mmCIF file of C-alpha atoms and ligand atoms in Angstrom:
data_model
loop_
_atom_site.group_PDB
_atom_site.id
_atom_site.type_symbol
_atom_site.label_atom_id
_atom_site.label_comp_id
_atom_site.label_asym_id
_atom_site.label_seq_id
_atom_site.Cartn_x
_atom_site.Cartn_y
_atom_site.Cartn_z
ATOM 1 C CA MET O 129 13.420 15.152 15.442
ATOM 2 C CA PRO O 130 10.054 13.739 14.320
ATOM 3 C CA SER O 131 9.956 10.310 12.681
ATOM 4 C CA THR O 132 10.546 10.154 8.946
ATOM 5 C CA ASP O 133 8.882 6.778 8.363
ATOM 6 C CA PRO O 134 7.919 7.030 4.652
ATOM 7 C CA GLY O 135 4.329 5.987 5.442
ATOM 8 C CA GLN O 136 3.945 8.682 8.049
ATOM 9 C CA HIS O 137 3.112 12.327 7.408
ATOM 10 C CA ARG O 138 6.268 14.443 7.645
ATOM 11 C CA PRO O 139 5.666 17.700 9.485
ATOM 12 C CA VAL O 140 6.432 20.711 7.310
ATOM 13 C CA MET O 141 8.699 23.669 8.243
ATOM 14 C CA VAL O 142 9.259 22.420 11.790
ATOM 15 C CA GLU O 143 12.014 24.923 12.656
ATOM 16 C CA GLU O 144 10.052 27.848 11.210
ATOM 17 C CA VAL O 145 6.891 26.790 13.060
ATOM 18 C CA LEU O 146 8.783 26.608 16.376
ATOM 19 C CA GLU O 147 10.486 29.947 15.762
ATOM 20 C CA HIS O 148 7.179 31.717 15.114
ATOM 21 C CA LEU O 149 5.183 29.926 17.827
ATOM 22 C CA ALA O 150 7.976 30.862 20.255
ATOM 23 C CA CYS O 151 6.520 28.550 22.896
ATOM 24 C CA GLY O 152 8.279 27.745 26.149
ATOM 25 C CA PRO O 153 8.000 25.722 29.341
ATOM 26 C CA GLY O 154 4.633 25.711 31.088
ATOM 27 C CA GLN O 155 2.628 27.126 28.169
ATOM 28 C CA VAL O 156 -0.761 26.009 26.862
ATOM 29 C CA VAL O 157 -0.637 25.435 23.107
ATOM 30 C CA VAL O 158 -3.339 24.257 20.693
ATOM 31 C CA ASP O 159 -2.325 22.110 17.731
ATOM 32 C CA ALA O 160 -5.599 22.463 15.837
ATOM 33 C CA THR O 161 -4.587 19.903 13.175
ATOM 34 C CA VAL O 162 -2.685 17.376 15.256
ATOM 35 C CA GLY O 163 -2.646 14.719 12.478
ATOM 36 C CA SER O 164 0.039 12.148 13.253
ATOM 37 C CA GLY O 165 1.489 14.367 15.965
ATOM 38 C CA GLY O 166 4.651 15.471 14.144
ATOM 39 C CA HIS O 167 4.450 19.169 15.048
ATOM 40 C CA ALA O 168 2.860 18.274 18.390
ATOM 41 C CA THR O 169 5.906 16.183 19.351
ATOM 42 C CA VAL O 170 8.311 19.092 18.955
ATOM 43 C CA ILE O 171 5.897 21.552 20.593
ATOM 44 C CA LEU O 172 5.629 19.211 23.602
ATOM 45 C CA ASP O 173 9.423 19.120 23.834
ATOM 46 C CA ARG O 174 9.397 22.932 24.077
ATOM 47 C CA ILE O 175 6.591 23.321 26.639
ATOM 48 C CA ARG O 176 7.837 20.585 28.952
ATOM 49 C CA PRO O 177 7.786 19.914 31.872
ATOM 50 C CA ASP O 178 4.453 21.404 32.878
ATOM 51 C CA GLY O 179 3.025 22.660 29.582
ATOM 52 C CA TRP O 180 -0.287 21.463 28.136
ATOM 53 C CA LEU O 181 -0.935 20.557 24.517
ATOM 54 C CA ILE O 182 -4.521 20.514 23.283
ATOM 55 C CA GLY O 183 -4.612 18.580 20.003
ATOM 56 C CA ILE O 184 -7.604 18.677 17.653
ATOM 57 C CA ASP O 185 -8.326 16.696 14.493
ATOM 58 C CA ARG O 186 -11.611 15.980 12.769
ATOM 59 C CA ASP O 187 -10.284 12.619 11.567
ATOM 60 C CA PRO O 188 -10.728 9.913 14.249
ATOM 61 C CA GLU O 189 -7.899 7.839 12.708
ATOM 62 C CA ALA O 190 -5.518 10.795 13.127
ATOM 63 C CA ILE O 191 -6.551 11.165 16.755
ATOM 64 C CA GLU O 192 -5.740 7.472 17.354
ATOM 65 C CA ARG O 193 -2.307 7.860 15.750
ATOM 66 C CA ALA O 194 -1.622 11.005 17.774
ATOM 67 C CA ARG O 195 -2.764 9.288 20.968
ATOM 68 C CA LYS O 196 -0.250 6.464 20.468
ATOM 69 C CA ARG O 197 2.569 8.858 19.656
ATOM 70 C CA LEU O 198 1.953 11.573 22.234
ATOM 71 C CA SER O 199 0.404 9.925 25.286
ATOM 72 C CA ARG O 200 3.676 9.505 27.172
ATOM 73 C CA ARG O 201 5.232 12.766 26.128
ATOM 74 C CA GLY O 202 3.543 15.095 28.578
ATOM 75 C CA ARG O 203 0.185 16.638 29.346
ATOM 76 C CA VAL O 204 -1.922 16.139 26.240
ATOM 77 C CA THR O 205 -5.668 16.467 25.615
ATOM 78 C CA LEU O 206 -6.879 15.160 22.248
ATOM 79 C CA ARG O 207 -10.240 16.125 20.752
ATOM 80 C CA ASN O 208 -11.803 14.561 17.681
ATOM 81 C CA ASP O 209 -13.591 17.636 16.381
ATOM 82 C CA ASP O 210 -13.651 20.323 13.699
ATOM 83 C CA TYR O 211 -11.265 23.164 14.578
ATOM 84 C CA ALA O 212 -14.127 25.520 13.739
ATOM 85 C CA ASN O 213 -15.344 24.540 17.250
ATOM 86 C CA LEU O 214 -12.137 25.754 18.914
ATOM 87 C CA GLU O 215 -13.917 28.049 21.342
ATOM 88 C CA VAL O 216 -16.307 25.321 22.549
ATOM 89 C CA ILE O 217 -13.351 22.928 22.921
ATOM 90 C CA LEU O 218 -11.478 25.488 25.045
ATOM 91 C CA ASP O 219 -14.598 26.220 27.130
ATOM 92 C CA GLU O 220 -15.089 22.495 27.772
ATOM 93 C CA SER O 221 -11.407 22.161 28.713
ATOM 94 C CA GLY O 222 -11.733 25.045 31.191
ATOM 95 C CA VAL O 223 -9.254 27.199 29.272
ATOM 96 C CA ASP O 224 -9.842 30.905 28.895
ATOM 97 C CA ALA O 225 -6.892 31.867 26.686
ATOM 98 C CA VAL O 226 -3.914 30.001 25.235
ATOM 99 C CA ASP O 227 -0.289 30.892 24.493
ATOM 100 C CA GLY O 228 -0.266 29.595 20.942
ATOM 101 C CA VAL O 229 -2.323 28.064 18.161
ATOM 102 C CA LEU O 230 -0.954 26.119 15.195
ATOM 103 C CA ILE O 231 -3.099 25.377 12.140
ATOM 104 C CA ASP O 232 -1.518 23.112 9.476
ATOM 105 C CA CYS O 233 -4.169 23.099 6.741
ATOM 106 C CA GLY O 234 -5.306 20.449 4.309
ATOM 107 C CA ALA O 235 -5.144 16.676 4.227
ATOM 108 C CA SER O 236 -2.431 14.388 5.605
ATOM 109 C CA LEU O 237 -0.241 11.871 3.801
ATOM 110 C CA GLU O 238 -2.144 9.090 5.561
ATOM 111 C CA GLN O 239 -5.429 10.401 4.163
ATOM 112 C CA PHE O 240 -3.999 10.647 0.629
ATOM 113 C CA THR O 241 -2.383 7.212 0.709
ATOM 114 C CA THR O 242 -5.252 5.205 2.202
ATOM 115 C CA ALA O 243 -7.391 4.046 -0.739
ATOM 116 C CA ARG O 244 -10.554 3.460 1.300
ATOM 117 C CA ARG O 245 -10.610 7.139 2.351
ATOM 118 C CA GLY O 246 -11.155 8.114 -1.289
ATOM 119 C CA PHE O 247 -8.916 11.208 -1.422
ATOM 120 C CA SER O 248 -6.618 10.137 -4.249
ATOM 121 C CA PHE O 249 -7.026 9.810 -8.001
ATOM 122 C CA ARG O 250 -3.988 7.513 -7.965
ATOM 123 C CA LEU O 251 -5.558 4.841 -5.738
ATOM 124 C CA ASP O 252 -8.898 3.288 -6.529
ATOM 125 C CA GLY O 253 -11.345 3.458 -3.650
ATOM 126 C CA PRO O 254 -14.826 4.629 -2.711
ATOM 127 C CA LEU O 255 -15.427 8.260 -3.687
ATOM 128 C CA ASP O 256 -15.504 9.523 -0.109
ATOM 129 C CA MET O 257 -13.015 12.320 0.853
ATOM 130 C CA ARG O 258 -14.572 12.971 4.260
ATOM 131 C CA MET O 259 -11.981 13.829 6.894
ATOM 132 C CA ASP O 260 -14.623 13.021 9.501
ATOM 133 C CA PRO O 261 -16.456 9.844 8.453
ATOM 134 C CA ARG O 262 -19.421 10.776 10.702
ATOM 135 C CA GLN O 263 -20.166 13.661 8.392
ATOM 136 C CA ALA O 264 -23.165 13.031 6.102
ATOM 137 C CA THR O 265 -21.948 14.290 2.717
ATOM 138 C CA THR O 266 -19.390 12.318 0.698
ATOM 139 C CA ALA O 267 -17.709 13.279 -2.565
ATOM 140 C CA ALA O 268 -19.889 10.676 -4.354
ATOM 141 C CA GLN O 269 -23.002 12.464 -3.146
ATOM 142 C CA LEU O 270 -21.798 15.801 -4.489
ATOM 143 C CA VAL O 271 -20.663 14.295 -7.786
ATOM 144 C CA ASN O 272 -23.905 12.411 -8.377
ATOM 145 C CA LYS O 273 -26.440 14.885 -6.990
ATOM 146 C CA LEU O 274 -25.247 18.454 -7.558
ATOM 147 C CA PRO O 275 -26.509 20.301 -10.623
ATOM 148 C CA GLU O 276 -23.931 20.474 -13.409
ATOM 149 C CA ARG O 277 -23.572 24.241 -12.953
ATOM 150 C CA GLU O 278 -22.803 23.904 -9.267
ATOM 151 C CA LEU O 279 -20.167 21.230 -9.957
ATOM 152 C CA ALA O 280 -18.534 23.528 -12.494
ATOM 153 C CA ARG O 281 -18.487 26.332 -9.917
ATOM 154 C CA ILE O 282 -16.740 24.082 -7.385
ATOM 155 C CA PHE O 283 -14.066 22.965 -9.872
ATOM 156 C CA GLU O 284 -13.438 26.524 -11.010
ATOM 157 C CA GLU O 285 -13.654 28.348 -7.691
ATOM 158 C CA TYR O 286 -11.907 25.841 -5.400
ATOM 159 C CA GLY O 287 -9.620 24.157 -7.930
ATOM 160 C CA GLY O 288 -8.867 26.965 -10.377
ATOM 161 C CA GLU O 289 -9.716 24.419 -13.096
ATOM 162 C CA ARG O 290 -9.933 26.178 -16.462
ATOM 163 C CA ARG O 291 -11.954 23.355 -18.000
ATOM 164 C CA ALA O 292 -14.459 23.225 -15.166
ATOM 165 C CA ARG O 293 -17.558 23.408 -17.362
ATOM 166 C CA ARG O 294 -16.342 20.691 -19.670
ATOM 167 C CA ILE O 295 -15.545 18.417 -16.747
ATOM 168 C CA ALA O 296 -18.921 19.044 -15.099
ATOM 169 C CA LYS O 297 -20.659 18.275 -18.404
ATOM 170 C CA ALA O 298 -18.774 14.973 -18.746
ATOM 171 C CA ILE O 299 -19.705 14.033 -15.175
ATOM 172 C CA ALA O 300 -23.371 14.839 -15.822
ATOM 173 C CA ALA O 301 -23.354 12.626 -18.924
ATOM 174 C CA THR O 302 -21.555 9.741 -17.181
ATOM 175 C CA ARG O 303 -23.807 9.707 -14.121
ATOM 176 C CA GLN O 304 -26.861 9.442 -16.372
ATOM 177 C CA GLN O 305 -25.564 6.026 -17.435
ATOM 178 C CA GLN O 306 -24.497 4.910 -13.937
ATOM 179 C CA PRO O 307 -23.591 6.605 -10.657
ATOM 180 C CA ILE O 308 -19.925 7.528 -10.174
ATOM 181 C CA THR O 309 -18.953 5.765 -6.962
ATOM 182 C CA THR O 310 -15.173 5.270 -7.121
ATOM 183 C CA THR O 311 -12.129 7.514 -7.395
ATOM 184 C CA ALA O 312 -10.967 5.626 -10.508
ATOM 185 C CA GLN O 313 -14.311 6.213 -12.266
ATOM 186 C CA LEU O 314 -14.190 9.918 -11.484
ATOM 187 C CA ALA O 315 -10.522 10.269 -12.477
ATOM 188 C CA ALA O 316 -11.243 8.528 -15.806
ATOM 189 C CA THR O 317 -14.301 10.700 -16.483
ATOM 190 C CA ILE O 318 -12.300 13.886 -15.831
ATOM 191 C CA THR O 319 -9.342 12.717 -17.928
ATOM 192 C CA ARG O 320 -11.641 11.864 -20.856
ATOM 193 C CA ALA O 321 -13.222 15.324 -20.633
ATOM 194 C CA ILE O 322 -9.896 17.043 -21.342
ATOM 195 C CA PRO O 323 -8.447 16.623 -24.848
ATOM 196 C CA PRO O 324 -5.005 14.895 -24.683
ATOM 197 C CA ARG O 325 -3.154 17.957 -25.973
ATOM 198 C CA ALA O 326 -4.768 20.188 -23.355
ATOM 199 C CA ARG O 327 -3.879 17.924 -20.396
ATOM 200 C CA PRO O 328 -1.332 19.373 -17.954
ATOM 201 C CA ARG O 329 2.147 17.957 -18.483
ATOM 202 C CA ARG O 330 3.303 17.668 -14.895
ATOM 203 C CA LEU O 331 0.002 17.127 -13.088
ATOM 204 C CA HIS O 332 -2.595 14.376 -13.391
ATOM 205 C CA ALA O 333 -5.591 15.769 -15.298
ATOM 206 C CA ALA O 334 -7.802 15.223 -12.224
ATOM 207 C CA THR O 335 -5.525 16.960 -9.677
ATOM 208 C CA LYS O 336 -7.387 20.275 -9.505
ATOM 209 C CA SER O 337 -10.874 18.785 -9.605
ATOM 210 C CA PHE O 338 -10.070 16.313 -6.813
ATOM 211 C CA MET O 339 -8.673 19.112 -4.648
ATOM 212 C CA ALA O 340 -11.751 21.238 -5.319
ATOM 213 C CA LEU O 341 -14.106 18.405 -4.358
ATOM 214 C CA ARG O 342 -12.168 17.749 -1.151
ATOM 215 C CA ILE O 343 -12.437 21.418 -0.193
ATOM 216 C CA ALA O 344 -16.202 21.332 -0.851
ATOM 217 C CA VAL O 345 -16.864 18.006 0.924
ATOM 218 C CA ASN O 346 -15.107 19.199 4.090
ATOM 219 C CA ASP O 347 -16.134 22.877 3.851
ATOM 220 C CA GLU O 348 -12.449 23.568 4.401
ATOM 221 C CA LEU O 349 -12.589 27.326 3.848
ATOM 222 C CA GLY O 350 -15.636 27.835 6.107
ATOM 223 C CA SER O 351 -13.953 25.901 8.927
ATOM 224 C CA LEU O 352 -10.670 27.764 8.489
ATOM 225 C CA ARG O 353 -12.426 31.147 8.658
ATOM 226 C CA LYS O 354 -14.146 30.207 11.932
ATOM 227 C CA ALA O 355 -10.970 28.698 13.402
ATOM 228 C CA LEU O 356 -8.904 31.794 12.617
ATOM 229 C CA GLU O 357 -11.460 34.061 14.240
ATOM 230 C CA ALA O 358 -11.578 31.796 17.305
ATOM 231 C CA ALA O 359 -7.774 31.591 17.492
ATOM 232 C CA ILE O 360 -7.442 35.367 17.341
ATOM 233 C CA ARG O 361 -10.060 35.765 20.043
ATOM 234 C CA ARG O 362 -8.713 33.110 22.422
ATOM 235 C CA THR O 363 -4.945 33.671 22.213
ATOM 236 C CA LYS O 364 -3.601 35.714 25.126
ATOM 237 C CA ALA O 365 -1.643 38.951 24.701
ATOM 238 C CA GLY O 366 1.861 38.087 23.491
ATOM 239 C CA GLY O 367 0.671 34.667 22.286
ATOM 240 C CA ARG O 368 1.221 33.468 18.736
ATOM 241 C CA ILE O 369 -0.929 32.119 15.903
ATOM 242 C CA VAL O 370 0.889 30.182 13.178
ATOM 243 C CA VAL O 371 -0.794 28.963 9.996
ATOM 244 C CA LEU O 372 0.620 26.690 7.290
ATOM 245 C CA THR O 373 -1.330 26.761 4.028
ATOM 246 C CA TYR O 374 -0.850 24.792 0.810
ATOM 247 C CA GLN O 375 -2.970 26.592 -1.761
ATOM 248 C CA SER O 376 -4.003 30.150 -2.514
ATOM 249 C CA LEU O 377 -7.555 30.022 -1.119
ATOM 250 C CA GLU O 378 -6.351 28.887 2.317
ATOM 251 C CA GLY O 379 -3.617 31.517 2.158
ATOM 252 C CA GLY O 380 -6.174 34.175 1.201
ATOM 253 C CA GLU O 381 -8.448 33.286 4.136
ATOM 254 C CA THR O 382 -5.513 33.556 6.531
ATOM 255 C CA LYS O 383 -4.240 36.820 5.083
ATOM 256 C CA GLY O 384 -7.769 38.280 5.216
ATOM 257 C CA ALA O 385 -8.397 37.230 8.820
ATOM 258 C CA PHE O 386 -5.016 38.577 9.952
ATOM 259 C CA ARG O 387 -5.508 41.908 8.178
ATOM 260 C CA LEU O 388 -8.964 42.313 9.644
ATOM 261 C CA ALA O 389 -7.596 41.786 13.152
ATOM 262 C CA ARG O 390 -4.635 44.099 12.486
ATOM 263 C CA ASP O 391 -6.696 47.038 11.228
ATOM 264 C CA ARG O 392 -8.875 47.582 14.234
ATOM 265 C CA SER O 393 -11.259 49.863 12.379
ATOM 266 C CA ARG O 394 -12.110 47.089 9.931
ATOM 267 C CA CYS O 395 -12.553 44.356 12.537
ATOM 268 C CA PRO O 396 -16.146 43.680 13.659
ATOM 269 C CA PRO O 397 -16.355 43.684 17.465
ATOM 270 C CA PHE O 398 -16.989 40.331 19.134
ATOM 271 C CA PRO O 399 -20.178 39.910 21.215
ATOM 272 C CA SER O 400 -18.277 40.880 24.366
ATOM 273 C CA GLY O 401 -17.569 44.271 22.781
ATOM 274 C CA GLU O 402 -13.837 43.503 22.774
ATOM 275 C CA VAL O 403 -11.957 43.980 19.525
ATOM 276 C CA PRO O 404 -8.945 41.652 19.605
ATOM 277 C CA ARG O 405 -5.956 42.950 17.702
ATOM 278 C CA ILE O 406 -2.857 41.311 16.340
ATOM 279 C CA ARG O 407 0.514 42.212 14.887
ATOM 280 C CA ILE O 408 1.390 40.364 11.705
ATOM 281 C CA LEU O 409 4.873 38.866 12.167
ATOM 282 C CA THR O 410 5.330 37.687 8.589
ATOM 283 C CA LYS O 411 5.269 40.829 6.446
ATOM 284 C CA ARG O 412 6.453 38.491 3.724
ATOM 285 C CA VAL O 413 5.236 34.919 3.890
ATOM 286 C CA VAL O 414 7.807 32.329 4.945
ATOM 287 C CA LYS O 415 8.605 29.513 2.511
ATOM 288 C CA PRO O 416 10.422 26.225 3.188
ATOM 289 C CA SER O 417 14.115 25.874 2.361
ATOM 290 C CA ALA O 418 15.181 24.349 -0.959
ATOM 291 C CA GLU O 419 16.628 21.476 1.046
ATOM 292 C CA GLU O 420 13.285 20.698 2.701
ATOM 293 C CA CYS O 421 11.453 20.937 -0.654
ATOM 294 C CA GLY O 422 13.925 18.424 -2.072
ATOM 295 C CA GLU O 423 13.342 15.999 0.778
ATOM 296 C CA ASN O 424 9.585 16.407 1.154
ATOM 297 C CA PRO O 425 7.540 17.181 -1.983
ATOM 298 C CA ARG O 426 4.540 18.252 0.103
ATOM 299 C CA ALA O 427 6.605 21.112 1.538
ATOM 300 C CA ARG O 428 6.965 22.738 -1.892
ATOM 301 C CA SER O 429 3.556 24.397 -1.786
ATOM 302 C CA ALA O 430 3.727 25.356 1.909
ATOM 303 C CA THR O 431 3.462 28.963 3.076
ATOM 304 C CA LEU O 432 3.758 30.078 6.700
ATOM 305 C CA ARG O 433 2.002 33.107 8.177
ATOM 306 C CA ALA O 434 2.237 34.134 11.808
ATOM 307 C CA ALA O 435 0.728 36.762 14.074
ATOM 308 C CA GLU O 436 1.148 37.932 17.650
ATOM 309 C CA ARG O 437 -1.844 38.845 19.752
ATOM 310 C CA LEU O 438 -1.614 42.357 21.182
HETATM 311 C C1 LIG E 108 -1.438 18.493 7.174
HETATM 312 S S1 LIG E 108 -2.184 17.409 8.288
HETATM 313 C C2 LIG E 108 -1.471 17.861 9.824
HETATM 314 C C3 LIG E 108 -0.202 17.133 10.118
HETATM 315 C C4 LIG E 108 0.369 17.444 11.476
HETATM 316 N N1 LIG E 108 0.751 18.836 11.603
HETATM 317 C C5 LIG E 108 1.560 16.549 11.769
HETATM 318 O O1 LIG E 108 2.657 17.074 11.970
HETATM 319 O O2 LIG E 108 1.397 15.322 11.798
HETATM 320 C C6 LIG E 108 -3.742 18.154 8.433
HETATM 321 C C7 LIG E 108 -4.653 17.486 9.436
HETATM 322 O O3 LIG E 108 -5.677 18.430 9.721
HETATM 323 C C8 LIG E 108 -6.883 17.763 9.853
HETATM 324 N N2 LIG E 108 -7.935 18.745 9.563
HETATM 325 C C9 LIG E 108 -8.203 19.327 8.383
HETATM 326 N N3 LIG E 108 -9.240 20.175 8.514
HETATM 327 C C10 LIG E 108 -9.610 20.132 9.819
HETATM 328 C C11 LIG E 108 -10.624 20.792 10.575
HETATM 329 N N4 LIG E 108 -11.482 21.631 10.001
HETATM 330 N N5 LIG E 108 -10.693 20.519 11.887
HETATM 331 C C12 LIG E 108 -9.833 19.662 12.470
HETATM 332 N N6 LIG E 108 -8.881 18.985 11.805
HETATM 333 C C13 LIG E 108 -8.767 19.224 10.493
HETATM 334 C C14 LIG E 108 -6.811 16.609 8.872
HETATM 335 O O4 LIG E 108 -7.676 15.578 9.246
HETATM 336 C C15 LIG E 108 -5.341 16.218 8.953
HETATM 337 O O5 LIG E 108 -5.150 15.174 9.867
#
């Protein structure tokens, strides 16, 4: 089983992922969000001895961790890239079609618990939130430069934050005095914007706004849409696509992409003229067991969807 070192990301729904990926010896599988290599480790065990795992992550620190963990476990190619570029990555690897693709959305425990990465309202650090530090736009740039209305849209649309306009107004007032450059400054500004009695009881007042900013900084939904389309196109007949999502927008993107590829008539043809089709394997989404939710809080919001390429 994968390591359960408390500082290391614990892979979610491992048994369910393996069951739906249904991978076996000799297969070529893409782990599009290889992270710390938790899922990749168990996939490699299944595709041994002559299988090939192509691992992608846009975070160079994740790629380094995966390299250390996976390098001796079999044939592994690691690419530090956005999974939106899946087709280019496969072309460059000389692969036409793969047997399986796993996408495990969102940020990792390592990203959330490393203050200098700026993902967390609990740890003070630079207001960054970039999964790929080579990317130009940071959370600080969005927070300090975007018009108030656009900030409100992000908080509402990506975070489902009911007090989005109030929060955006408070940010606009604060940044007039001095730029907001740290996670603690932003968390305090958001908390002050919400009257004490209106603050959520179980969540930190900044939870939804931080998630919304992270989604915007990394264009998470745009990348997911492209990756799903690429995965559907480049998985061979009988191959599987498995997606773990942690919030409703990611789930909605996945559901939409799967439905489009299921209902041929609604699916736009690809440039080749081919219309790839899939069968949705999870008529009802799969949720983690109560036991797993008890052991790993991150699992609680997880939802698994899977499809088979026809
Ligand atoms: C939930 S973690 C994956 C954990 C992994 N399954 C494991 O078992 O260790 C999500 C990972 O996906 C990466 N990621 C998120 N969006 C990405 C994208 N558009 N392209 C590539 N990697 C991405 C993050 O950097 C993070 O390392």
